[in-house]
């Protein structure tokens, strides 16, 4: 990968040939007590995808400084090769990220508003919108500065919808794509946005040569919004790339000693010979964790034979805690889990084992122990947990899956499919999942795992890069 330091040094600099832009980058920094900076590398599809293009590809990842540690790293000139972190002023970033991206765009695409009171597009909102513009412009300028002539730029997600259009103005020579990792809102819901801004968002994205979505459903929703509000998608190509799980990595990683240790610990919490219903999520409003708990409680009411014989293992990791509504939701998850344990628990049986501290090894341990995976989002771009658990589970899990997850389009046939709002139906699906004969469950899990690994992250990324490079811009 191209070194940021070399690039900053100028001189014989050629510029990067492949650029990725996203709010959250592949590395983050923490200031330790002794004042030293500690780097932590992240995982995820983009990281393994980008590494697949090899070290000679002149790739650069442009991302935001998100924490005080990140900002300190930028100021000290500490960095990873191939990564440029943008030190956008903290207040501008907060308005763009918390105010617009996570409180407006995420809400619109996941249908999260309580519409009698929200959203409110007032002066404060317009002020935050100006920050979203500034933050997108900072990315476009950095990309314009770093890109070699004709380079490919792959912009990620709803944080950066305006970048394609802004970058196109600065560098008409570049090949630009944008990929949405979220769902896309239906026309009537997208229409909640102020008229000028919905057009601005769409035309910002249409500045790209190519737009990518996780499923045909989200791609069609985007095209429908363009038909309604901008007179169509113009010359921009639209592609569907259903990100899959990295099966080889997961199987290997989930058999390492730290995972084995966590299995022993978890088994002790669950109790021997008990069945498990596993969920692993960020504590995210769209993940529907509370209704998952309510469905589990309903299962214990409707099928009391499961009492003492099943445990709901729920991992709900903190997310976006700057937003009050996420803090409240986190508290509600705890409250409902505690209430179930108080009402139904016995001396030797804790019905819900809830963990909130993010621990990847323990998540994999739960995957391995899963008899049933519960994935019931209100709405989700894809949901990789739905793909990962069937691959990793030791005995082949049954999957209870929301029809509103992007993964439903690939896994629906072998899952027990639910309406995420229907507690009774979800409770019944959990019962069916727990009672599936072992052979049937294994057969389904085998087919789920095959579908889940059909498009591994490296291929997913390379397909997009090749499609972008193949576009004739003459
Ligand atoms: C979703 C988004 C990502 C985002 C992730 C975590 O998957 O599509 O862009 O990075 O959530 O959210 P966070 O706000 O913590 O980055």
PDB file of C-alpha atoms in Angstrom, residues 290-407:
ATOM      1  CA  UNK A 290     -36.114  -5.980  23.091  1.00  0.00           C
ATOM      2  CA  UNK A 291     -38.728  -7.727  20.944  1.00  0.00           C
ATOM      3  CA  UNK A 292     -36.377 -10.707  20.764  1.00  0.00           C
ATOM      4  CA  UNK A 293     -36.427 -10.870  24.564  1.00  0.00           C
ATOM      5  CA  UNK A 294     -40.216 -10.493  24.624  1.00  0.00           C
ATOM      6  CA  UNK A 295     -40.544 -13.358  22.127  1.00  0.00           C
ATOM      7  CA  UNK A 296     -38.335 -15.511  24.339  1.00  0.00           C
ATOM      8  CA  UNK A 297     -40.547 -14.696  27.331  1.00  0.00           C
ATOM      9  CA  UNK A 298     -43.585 -15.631  25.243  1.00  0.00           C
ATOM     10  CA  UNK A 299     -41.908 -18.951  24.405  1.00  0.00           C
ATOM     11  CA  UNK A 300     -41.505 -19.670  28.126  1.00  0.00           C
ATOM     12  CA  UNK A 301     -45.210 -18.853  28.637  1.00  0.00           C
ATOM     13  CA  UNK A 302     -46.606 -20.743  25.646  1.00  0.00           C
ATOM     14  CA  UNK A 303     -44.262 -23.726  25.965  1.00  0.00           C
ATOM     15  CA  UNK A 304     -43.418 -24.070  29.654  1.00  0.00           C
ATOM     16  CA  UNK A 305     -41.710 -27.366  28.853  1.00  0.00           C
ATOM     17  CA  UNK A 306     -38.705 -25.241  27.798  1.00  0.00           C
ATOM     18  CA  UNK A 307     -38.270 -23.731  31.274  1.00  0.00           C
ATOM     19  CA  UNK A 308     -34.987 -24.896  32.815  1.00  0.00           C
ATOM     20  CA  UNK A 309     -34.085 -26.499  29.462  1.00  0.00           C
ATOM     21  CA  UNK A 310     -33.137 -23.463  27.348  1.00  0.00           C
ATOM     22  CA  UNK A 311     -31.061 -20.296  27.814  1.00  0.00           C
ATOM     23  CA  UNK A 312     -31.209 -17.135  25.719  1.00  0.00           C
ATOM     24  CA  UNK A 313     -27.586 -16.033  25.262  1.00  0.00           C
ATOM     25  CA  UNK A 314     -27.844 -12.376  24.240  1.00  0.00           C
ATOM     26  CA  UNK A 315     -24.744 -10.308  23.517  1.00  0.00           C
ATOM     27  CA  UNK A 316     -25.615  -6.650  23.029  1.00  0.00           C
ATOM     28  CA  UNK A 317     -22.520  -4.543  22.562  1.00  0.00           C
ATOM     29  CA  UNK A 318     -22.610  -0.771  23.176  1.00  0.00           C
ATOM     30  CA  UNK A 319     -22.993   1.374  20.099  1.00  0.00           C
ATOM     31  CA  UNK A 320     -23.404   5.116  19.366  1.00  0.00           C
ATOM     32  CA  UNK A 321     -23.638   5.954  23.058  1.00  0.00           C
ATOM     33  CA  UNK A 322     -23.383   9.691  22.329  1.00  0.00           C
ATOM     34  CA  UNK A 323     -27.042   9.478  21.328  1.00  0.00           C
ATOM     35  CA  UNK A 324     -29.571   9.512  24.195  1.00  0.00           C
ATOM     36  CA  UNK A 325     -31.971   7.252  22.333  1.00  0.00           C
ATOM     37  CA  UNK A 326     -29.249   4.552  22.122  1.00  0.00           C
ATOM     38  CA  UNK A 327     -28.443   4.902  25.824  1.00  0.00           C
ATOM     39  CA  UNK A 328     -32.144   4.550  26.643  1.00  0.00           C
ATOM     40  CA  UNK A 329     -32.435   1.511  24.397  1.00  0.00           C
ATOM     41  CA  UNK A 330     -29.405  -0.100  26.057  1.00  0.00           C
ATOM     42  CA  UNK A 331     -31.054   0.447  29.455  1.00  0.00           C
ATOM     43  CA  UNK A 332     -34.312  -1.061  28.183  1.00  0.00           C
ATOM     44  CA  UNK A 333     -32.511  -4.199  26.937  1.00  0.00           C
ATOM     45  CA  UNK A 334     -31.035  -4.662  30.427  1.00  0.00           C
ATOM     46  CA  UNK A 335     -34.340  -3.955  32.131  1.00  0.00           C
ATOM     47  CA  UNK A 336     -36.291  -6.502  30.093  1.00  0.00           C
ATOM     48  CA  UNK A 337     -33.567  -9.165  30.449  1.00  0.00           C
ATOM     49  CA  UNK A 338     -33.486  -8.627  34.234  1.00  0.00           C
ATOM     50  CA  UNK A 339     -37.284  -8.744  34.426  1.00  0.00           C
ATOM     51  CA  UNK A 340     -37.338 -12.131  32.668  1.00  0.00           C
ATOM     52  CA  UNK A 341     -34.644 -13.486  34.952  1.00  0.00           C
ATOM     53  CA  UNK A 342     -36.516 -12.255  38.036  1.00  0.00           C
ATOM     54  CA  UNK A 343     -39.868 -13.617  36.910  1.00  0.00           C
ATOM     55  CA  UNK A 344     -38.778 -16.996  35.556  1.00  0.00           C
ATOM     56  CA  UNK A 345     -35.303 -17.754  36.942  1.00  0.00           C
ATOM     57  CA  UNK A 346     -34.733 -20.507  39.475  1.00  0.00           C
ATOM     58  CA  UNK A 347     -31.814 -21.398  41.736  1.00  0.00           C
ATOM     59  CA  UNK A 348     -30.043 -23.345  39.040  1.00  0.00           C
ATOM     60  CA  UNK A 349     -31.321 -21.599  35.898  1.00  0.00           C
ATOM     61  CA  UNK A 350     -30.762 -18.070  34.565  1.00  0.00           C
ATOM     62  CA  UNK A 351     -33.091 -17.787  31.556  1.00  0.00           C
ATOM     63  CA  UNK A 352     -31.232 -14.873  29.880  1.00  0.00           C
ATOM     64  CA  UNK A 353     -27.440 -14.623  29.875  1.00  0.00           C
ATOM     65  CA  UNK A 354     -26.823 -11.039  28.777  1.00  0.00           C
ATOM     66  CA  UNK A 355     -23.329  -9.701  28.075  1.00  0.00           C
ATOM     67  CA  UNK A 356     -22.674  -6.123  27.047  1.00  0.00           C
ATOM     68  CA  UNK A 357     -18.876  -6.001  26.929  1.00  0.00           C
ATOM     69  CA  UNK A 358     -17.628  -6.476  23.373  1.00  0.00           C
ATOM     70  CA  UNK A 359     -15.515  -9.623  23.195  1.00  0.00           C
ATOM     71  CA  UNK A 360     -14.965 -11.190  19.778  1.00  0.00           C
ATOM     72  CA  UNK A 361     -13.653 -14.500  21.160  1.00  0.00           C
ATOM     73  CA  UNK A 362     -16.728 -14.845  23.377  1.00  0.00           C
ATOM     74  CA  UNK A 363     -19.019 -14.052  20.419  1.00  0.00           C
ATOM     75  CA  UNK A 364     -17.403 -16.895  18.475  1.00  0.00           C
ATOM     76  CA  UNK A 365     -17.789 -19.170  21.516  1.00  0.00           C
ATOM     77  CA  UNK A 366     -21.525 -18.373  21.559  1.00  0.00           C
ATOM     78  CA  UNK A 367     -21.727 -19.068  17.823  1.00  0.00           C
ATOM     79  CA  UNK A 368     -20.181 -22.492  18.389  1.00  0.00           C
ATOM     80  CA  UNK A 369     -22.637 -23.332  21.163  1.00  0.00           C
ATOM     81  CA  UNK A 370     -25.715 -22.085  19.280  1.00  0.00           C
ATOM     82  CA  UNK A 371     -28.648 -24.430  18.783  1.00  0.00           C
ATOM     83  CA  UNK A 372     -30.724 -21.547  17.476  1.00  0.00           C
ATOM     84  CA  UNK A 373     -29.553 -18.183  16.122  1.00  0.00           C
ATOM     85  CA  UNK A 374     -32.039 -15.335  16.569  1.00  0.00           C
ATOM     86  CA  UNK A 375     -31.649 -12.554  13.979  1.00  0.00           C
ATOM     87  CA  UNK A 376     -34.832 -10.468  14.006  1.00  0.00           C
ATOM     88  CA  UNK A 377     -33.953  -6.898  12.899  1.00  0.00           C
ATOM     89  CA  UNK A 378     -36.637  -4.358  12.102  1.00  0.00           C
ATOM     90  CA  UNK A 379     -34.599  -3.685   8.974  1.00  0.00           C
ATOM     91  CA  UNK A 380     -30.980  -4.417   8.130  1.00  0.00           C
ATOM     92  CA  UNK A 381     -28.763  -3.920   5.071  1.00  0.00           C
ATOM     93  CA  UNK A 382     -27.550  -7.531   5.196  1.00  0.00           C
ATOM     94  CA  UNK A 383     -26.786  -8.843   8.740  1.00  0.00           C
ATOM     95  CA  UNK A 384     -23.610 -10.857   8.786  1.00  0.00           C
ATOM     96  CA  UNK A 385     -24.421 -12.596  12.090  1.00  0.00           C
ATOM     97  CA  UNK A 386     -27.150 -14.497  10.225  1.00  0.00           C
ATOM     98  CA  UNK A 387     -24.439 -15.764   7.910  1.00  0.00           C
ATOM     99  CA  UNK A 388     -21.742 -16.378  10.500  1.00  0.00           C
ATOM    100  CA  UNK A 389     -23.567 -18.483  13.111  1.00  0.00           C
ATOM    101  CA  UNK A 390     -24.578 -21.340  10.767  1.00  0.00           C
ATOM    102  CA  UNK A 391     -20.956 -21.572   9.573  1.00  0.00           C
ATOM    103  CA  UNK A 392     -19.422 -21.669  13.041  1.00  0.00           C
ATOM    104  CA  UNK A 393     -22.019 -23.548  15.139  1.00  0.00           C
ATOM    105  CA  UNK A 394     -20.641 -26.937  16.227  1.00  0.00           C
ATOM    106  CA  UNK A 395     -23.893 -28.815  15.837  1.00  0.00           C
ATOM    107  CA  UNK A 396     -25.417 -26.828  12.980  1.00  0.00           C
ATOM    108  CA  UNK A 397     -27.848 -24.189  14.260  1.00  0.00           C
ATOM    109  CA  UNK A 398     -31.385 -23.389  13.175  1.00  0.00           C
ATOM    110  CA  UNK A 399     -31.816 -19.779  12.059  1.00  0.00           C
ATOM    111  CA  UNK A 400     -34.795 -17.622  13.036  1.00  0.00           C
ATOM    112  CA  UNK A 401     -34.546 -14.742  10.580  1.00  0.00           C
ATOM    113  CA  UNK A 402     -36.426 -11.500  10.008  1.00  0.00           C
ATOM    114  CA  UNK A 403     -37.821 -11.088   6.516  1.00  0.00           C
ATOM    115  CA  UNK A 404     -36.605  -7.456   6.741  1.00  0.00           C
ATOM    116  CA  UNK A 405     -32.898  -8.361   6.858  1.00  0.00           C
ATOM    117  CA  UNK A 406     -31.021  -8.233   3.563  1.00  0.00           C
ATOM    118  CA  UNK A 407     -29.766 -11.736   4.404  1.00  0.00           C
TER     119      UNK A 407
END
